[in-house]
PDB file of C-alpha atoms in Angstrom:
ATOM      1  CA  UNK I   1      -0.551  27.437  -7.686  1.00 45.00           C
ATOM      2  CA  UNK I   2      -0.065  23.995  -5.810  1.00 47.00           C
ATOM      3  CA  UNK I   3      -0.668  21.028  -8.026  1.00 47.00           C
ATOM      4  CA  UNK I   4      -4.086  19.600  -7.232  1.00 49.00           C
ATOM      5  CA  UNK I   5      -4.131  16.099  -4.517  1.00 52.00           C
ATOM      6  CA  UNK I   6      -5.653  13.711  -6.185  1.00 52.00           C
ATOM      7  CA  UNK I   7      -8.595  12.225  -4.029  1.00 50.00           C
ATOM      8  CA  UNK I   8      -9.482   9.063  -2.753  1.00 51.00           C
ATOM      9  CA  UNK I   9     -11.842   6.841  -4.497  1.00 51.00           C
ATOM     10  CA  UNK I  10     -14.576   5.000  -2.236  1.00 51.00           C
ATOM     11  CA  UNK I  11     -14.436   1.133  -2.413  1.00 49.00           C
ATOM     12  CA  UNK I  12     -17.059  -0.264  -4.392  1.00 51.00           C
ATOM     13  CA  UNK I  13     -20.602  -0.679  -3.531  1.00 63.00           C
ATOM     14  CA  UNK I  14     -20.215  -4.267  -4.016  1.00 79.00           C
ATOM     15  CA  UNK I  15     -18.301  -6.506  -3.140  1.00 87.00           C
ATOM     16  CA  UNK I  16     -15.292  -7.551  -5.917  1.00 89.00           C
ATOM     17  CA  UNK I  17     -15.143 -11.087  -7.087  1.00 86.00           C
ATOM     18  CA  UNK I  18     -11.797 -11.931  -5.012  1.00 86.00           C
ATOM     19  CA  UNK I  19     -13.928 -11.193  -1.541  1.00 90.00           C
ATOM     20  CA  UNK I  20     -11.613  -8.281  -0.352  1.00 92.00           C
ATOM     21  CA  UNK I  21     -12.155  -4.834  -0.213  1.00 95.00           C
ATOM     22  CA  UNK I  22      -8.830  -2.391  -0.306  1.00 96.00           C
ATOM     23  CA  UNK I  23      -9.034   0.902   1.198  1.00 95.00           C
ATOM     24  CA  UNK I  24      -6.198   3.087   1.901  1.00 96.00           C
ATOM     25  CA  UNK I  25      -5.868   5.175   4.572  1.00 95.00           C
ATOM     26  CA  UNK I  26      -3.933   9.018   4.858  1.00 95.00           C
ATOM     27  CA  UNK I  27      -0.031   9.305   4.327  1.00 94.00           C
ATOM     28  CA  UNK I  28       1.191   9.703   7.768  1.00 93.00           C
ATOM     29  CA  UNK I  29       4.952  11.840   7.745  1.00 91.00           C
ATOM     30  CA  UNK I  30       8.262  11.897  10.127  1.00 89.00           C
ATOM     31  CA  UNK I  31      11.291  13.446   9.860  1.00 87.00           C
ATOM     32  CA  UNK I  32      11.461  12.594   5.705  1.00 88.00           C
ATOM     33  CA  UNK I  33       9.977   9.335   5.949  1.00 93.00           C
ATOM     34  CA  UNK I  34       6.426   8.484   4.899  1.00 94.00           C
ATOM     35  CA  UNK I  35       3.993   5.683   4.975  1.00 95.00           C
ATOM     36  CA  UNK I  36       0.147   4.672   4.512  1.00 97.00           C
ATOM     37  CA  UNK I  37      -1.862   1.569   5.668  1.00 97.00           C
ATOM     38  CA  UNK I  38      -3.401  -0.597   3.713  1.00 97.00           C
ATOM     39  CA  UNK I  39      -6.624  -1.969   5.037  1.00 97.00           C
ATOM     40  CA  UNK I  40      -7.958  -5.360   3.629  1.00 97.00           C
ATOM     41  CA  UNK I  41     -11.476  -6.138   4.329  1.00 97.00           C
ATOM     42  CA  UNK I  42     -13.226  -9.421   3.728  1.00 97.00           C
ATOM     43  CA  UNK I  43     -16.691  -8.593   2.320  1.00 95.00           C
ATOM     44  CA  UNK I  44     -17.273 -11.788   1.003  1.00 91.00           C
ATOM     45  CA  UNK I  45     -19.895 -14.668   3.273  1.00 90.00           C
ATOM     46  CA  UNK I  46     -17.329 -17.201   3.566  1.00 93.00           C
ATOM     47  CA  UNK I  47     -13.336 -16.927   5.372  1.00 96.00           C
ATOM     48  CA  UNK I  48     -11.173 -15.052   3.449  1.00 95.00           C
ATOM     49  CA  UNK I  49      -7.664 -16.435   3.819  1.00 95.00           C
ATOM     50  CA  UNK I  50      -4.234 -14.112   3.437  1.00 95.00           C
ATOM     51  CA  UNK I  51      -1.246 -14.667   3.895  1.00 94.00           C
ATOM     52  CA  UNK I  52       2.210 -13.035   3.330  1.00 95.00           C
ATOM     53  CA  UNK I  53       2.421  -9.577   2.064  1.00 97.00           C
ATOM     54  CA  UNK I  54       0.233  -7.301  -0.172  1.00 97.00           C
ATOM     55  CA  UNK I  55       1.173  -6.799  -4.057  1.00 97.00           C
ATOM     56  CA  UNK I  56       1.963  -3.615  -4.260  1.00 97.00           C
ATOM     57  CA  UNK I  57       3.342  -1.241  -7.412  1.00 97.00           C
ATOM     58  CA  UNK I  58       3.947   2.596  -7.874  1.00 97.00           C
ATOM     59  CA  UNK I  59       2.230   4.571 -10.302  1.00 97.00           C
ATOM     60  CA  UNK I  60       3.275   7.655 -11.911  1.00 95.00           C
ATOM     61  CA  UNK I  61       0.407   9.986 -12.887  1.00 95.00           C
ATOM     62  CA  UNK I  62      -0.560   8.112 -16.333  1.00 95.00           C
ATOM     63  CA  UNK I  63      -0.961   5.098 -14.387  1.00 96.00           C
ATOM     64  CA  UNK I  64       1.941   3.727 -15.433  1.00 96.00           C
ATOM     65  CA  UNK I  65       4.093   1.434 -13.495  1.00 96.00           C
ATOM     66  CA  UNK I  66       7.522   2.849 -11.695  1.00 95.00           C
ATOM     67  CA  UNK I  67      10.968   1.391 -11.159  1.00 93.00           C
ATOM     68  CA  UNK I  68      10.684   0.975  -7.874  1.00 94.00           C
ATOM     69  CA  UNK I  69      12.630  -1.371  -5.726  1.00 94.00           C
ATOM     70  CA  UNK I  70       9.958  -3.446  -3.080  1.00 96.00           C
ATOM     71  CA  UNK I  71      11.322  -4.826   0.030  1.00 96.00           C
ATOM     72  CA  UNK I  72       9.784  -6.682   2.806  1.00 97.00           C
ATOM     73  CA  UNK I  73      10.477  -5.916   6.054  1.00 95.00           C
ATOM     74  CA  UNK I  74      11.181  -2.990   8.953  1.00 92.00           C
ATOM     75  CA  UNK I  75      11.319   0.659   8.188  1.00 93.00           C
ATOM     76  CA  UNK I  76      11.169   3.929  10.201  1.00 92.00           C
ATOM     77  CA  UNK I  77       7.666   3.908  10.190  1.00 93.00           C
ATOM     78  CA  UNK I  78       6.732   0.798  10.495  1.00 93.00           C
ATOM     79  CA  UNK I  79       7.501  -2.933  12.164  1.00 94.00           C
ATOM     80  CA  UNK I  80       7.178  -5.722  10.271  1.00 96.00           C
ATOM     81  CA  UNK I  81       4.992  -8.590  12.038  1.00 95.00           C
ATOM     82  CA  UNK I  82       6.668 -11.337   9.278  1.00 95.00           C
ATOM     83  CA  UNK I  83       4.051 -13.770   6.980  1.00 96.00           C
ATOM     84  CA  UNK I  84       1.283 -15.441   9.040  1.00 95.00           C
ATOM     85  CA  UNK I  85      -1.798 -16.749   7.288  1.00 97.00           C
ATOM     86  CA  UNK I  86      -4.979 -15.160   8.550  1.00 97.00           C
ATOM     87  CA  UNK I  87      -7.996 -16.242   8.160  1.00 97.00           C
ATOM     88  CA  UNK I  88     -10.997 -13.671   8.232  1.00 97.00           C
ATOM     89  CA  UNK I  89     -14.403 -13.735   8.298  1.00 97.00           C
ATOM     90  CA  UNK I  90     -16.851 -11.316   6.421  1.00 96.00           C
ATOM     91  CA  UNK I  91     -16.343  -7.910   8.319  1.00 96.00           C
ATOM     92  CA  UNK I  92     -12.959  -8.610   9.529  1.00 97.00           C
ATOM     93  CA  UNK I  93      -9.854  -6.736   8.613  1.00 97.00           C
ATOM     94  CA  UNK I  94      -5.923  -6.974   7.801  1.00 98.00           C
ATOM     95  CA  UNK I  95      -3.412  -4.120   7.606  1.00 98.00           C
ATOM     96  CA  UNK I  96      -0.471  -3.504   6.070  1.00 97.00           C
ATOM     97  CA  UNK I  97       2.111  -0.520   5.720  1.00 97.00           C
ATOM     98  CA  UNK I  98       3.639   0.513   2.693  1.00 97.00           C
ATOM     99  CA  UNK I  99       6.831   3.132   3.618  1.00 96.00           C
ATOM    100  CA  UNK I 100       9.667   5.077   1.977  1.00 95.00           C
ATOM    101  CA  UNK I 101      11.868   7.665   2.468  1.00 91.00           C
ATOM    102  CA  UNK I 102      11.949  10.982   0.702  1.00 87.00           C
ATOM    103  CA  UNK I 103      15.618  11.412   0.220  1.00 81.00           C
ATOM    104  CA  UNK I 104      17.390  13.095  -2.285  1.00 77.00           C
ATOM    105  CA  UNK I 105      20.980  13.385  -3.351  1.00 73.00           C
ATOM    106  CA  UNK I 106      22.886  15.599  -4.890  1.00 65.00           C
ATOM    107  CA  UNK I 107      22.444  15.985  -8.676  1.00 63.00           C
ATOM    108  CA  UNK I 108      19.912  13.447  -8.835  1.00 67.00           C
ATOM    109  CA  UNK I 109      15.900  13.802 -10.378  1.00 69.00           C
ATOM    110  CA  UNK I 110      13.576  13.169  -7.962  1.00 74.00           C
ATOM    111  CA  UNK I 111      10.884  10.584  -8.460  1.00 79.00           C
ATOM    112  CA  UNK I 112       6.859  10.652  -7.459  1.00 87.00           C
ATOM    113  CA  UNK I 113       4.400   8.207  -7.932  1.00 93.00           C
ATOM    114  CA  UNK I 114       0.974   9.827  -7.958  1.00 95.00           C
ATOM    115  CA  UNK I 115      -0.870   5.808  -7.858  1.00 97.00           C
ATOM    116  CA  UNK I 116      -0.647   2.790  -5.344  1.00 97.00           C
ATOM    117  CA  UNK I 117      -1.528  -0.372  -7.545  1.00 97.00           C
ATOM    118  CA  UNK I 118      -2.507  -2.545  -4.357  1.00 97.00           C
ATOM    119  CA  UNK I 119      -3.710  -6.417  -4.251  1.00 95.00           C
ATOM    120  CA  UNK I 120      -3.928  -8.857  -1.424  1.00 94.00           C
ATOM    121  CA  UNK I 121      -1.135 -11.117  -3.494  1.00 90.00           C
ATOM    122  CA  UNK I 122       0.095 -11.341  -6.895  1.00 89.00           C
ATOM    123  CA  UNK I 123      -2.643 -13.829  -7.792  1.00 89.00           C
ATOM    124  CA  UNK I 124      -5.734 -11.212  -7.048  1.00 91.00           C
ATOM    125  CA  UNK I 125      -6.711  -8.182  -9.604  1.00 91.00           C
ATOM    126  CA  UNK I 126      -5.544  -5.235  -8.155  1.00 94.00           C
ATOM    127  CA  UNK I 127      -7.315  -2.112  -7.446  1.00 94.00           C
ATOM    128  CA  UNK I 128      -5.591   1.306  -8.026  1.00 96.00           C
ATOM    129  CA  UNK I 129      -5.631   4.491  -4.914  1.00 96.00           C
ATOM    130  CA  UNK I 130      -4.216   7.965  -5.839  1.00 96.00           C
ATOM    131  CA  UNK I 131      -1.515   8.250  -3.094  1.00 96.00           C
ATOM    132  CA  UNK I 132       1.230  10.539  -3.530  1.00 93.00           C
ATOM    133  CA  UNK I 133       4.569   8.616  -2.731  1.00 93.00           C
ATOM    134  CA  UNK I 134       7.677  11.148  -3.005  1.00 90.00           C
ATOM    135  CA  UNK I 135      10.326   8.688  -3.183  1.00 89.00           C
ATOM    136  CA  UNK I 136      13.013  11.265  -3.916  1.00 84.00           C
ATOM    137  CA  UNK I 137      16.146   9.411  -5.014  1.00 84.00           C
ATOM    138  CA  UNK I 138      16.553   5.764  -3.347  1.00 83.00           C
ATOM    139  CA  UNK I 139      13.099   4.266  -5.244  1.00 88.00           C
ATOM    140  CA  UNK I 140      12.394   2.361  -2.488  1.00 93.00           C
ATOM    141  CA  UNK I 141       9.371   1.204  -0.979  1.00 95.00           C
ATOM    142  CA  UNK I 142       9.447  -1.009   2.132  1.00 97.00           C
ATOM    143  CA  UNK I 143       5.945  -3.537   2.875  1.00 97.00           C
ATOM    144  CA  UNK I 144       5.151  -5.056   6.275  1.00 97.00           C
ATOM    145  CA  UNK I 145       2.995  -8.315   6.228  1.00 97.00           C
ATOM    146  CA  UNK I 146      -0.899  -8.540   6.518  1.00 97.00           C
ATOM    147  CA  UNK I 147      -1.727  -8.157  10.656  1.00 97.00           C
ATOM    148  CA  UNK I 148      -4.844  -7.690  12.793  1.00 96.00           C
ATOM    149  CA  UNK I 149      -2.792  -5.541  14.578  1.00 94.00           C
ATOM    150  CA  UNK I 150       0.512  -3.679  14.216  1.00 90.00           C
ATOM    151  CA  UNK I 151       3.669  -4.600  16.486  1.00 87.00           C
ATOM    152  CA  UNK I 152       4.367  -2.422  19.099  1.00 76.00           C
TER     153      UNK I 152
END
């Protein structure tokens, strides 16, 4: 019997003290490569300023945090736009994609993170998303910056 997906959590009904609201959207999948995008939401009445890249951190199924190596930068799935601050007001949004490869070599355990620790920089309290992340062998993750809009 297939291990159970764990589902997605709604944001909260309020909004958090840092003025940003973190959703994550579906795992999108090509050719062994994998990535989701992270959608950052101001929900707060005055501009909410970001700037660089998300903090992001792999979870295994306790919660517990993964050696996983974090680049910034272009992968398969996604192009990196580079830093830019943004400022947004309430409503408006800023994505990000967090990518990685599922390859495995010979010999070698494979590793899956079950969690995606996510905040909109290391200074913010993050908020936790069950996304499966099959890293295989390389634990690697690859993070564009925040955007309004992907590259093309």
């Amino acid at each position: 019997m297939p291990t159970p997906r764990p589902t997605p959590t709604p944001p909260p009904s309020t909004c958090p003290s840092t003025g940003a609201s973190i959703s994550v959207g579906q795992v999108d999948a090509a050719l062994g490569h994998r990535a989701v995008v992270i959608k950052l939401t101001n929900c707060h009445s005055g501009v909410l300023t970001v700037n660089g890249y998300p903090d992001v951190t792999v979870l295994d199924a306790k919660r517990r945090p993964m050696k996983v190596t974090v680049t910034h930068g272009l992968s398969y799935m996604a192009i990196d736009p580079g830093p830019t601050k943004l400022s947004l007001r309430k409503g408006e949004s800023a994505l990000a994609a967090v990518s990685w490869s599922n390859t495995v070599e010979a010999g070698e355990d494979k590793a899956a993170g079950t969690y995606l620790s996510i905040a909109r920089s290391t200074r913010d309290k993050p908020v936790v998303w069950p996304v499966d992340t099959d890293i295989g062998t390389t634990a690697k993750i690859t993070l564009t910056a925040w955007c309004l809009t992907f590259p093309t």
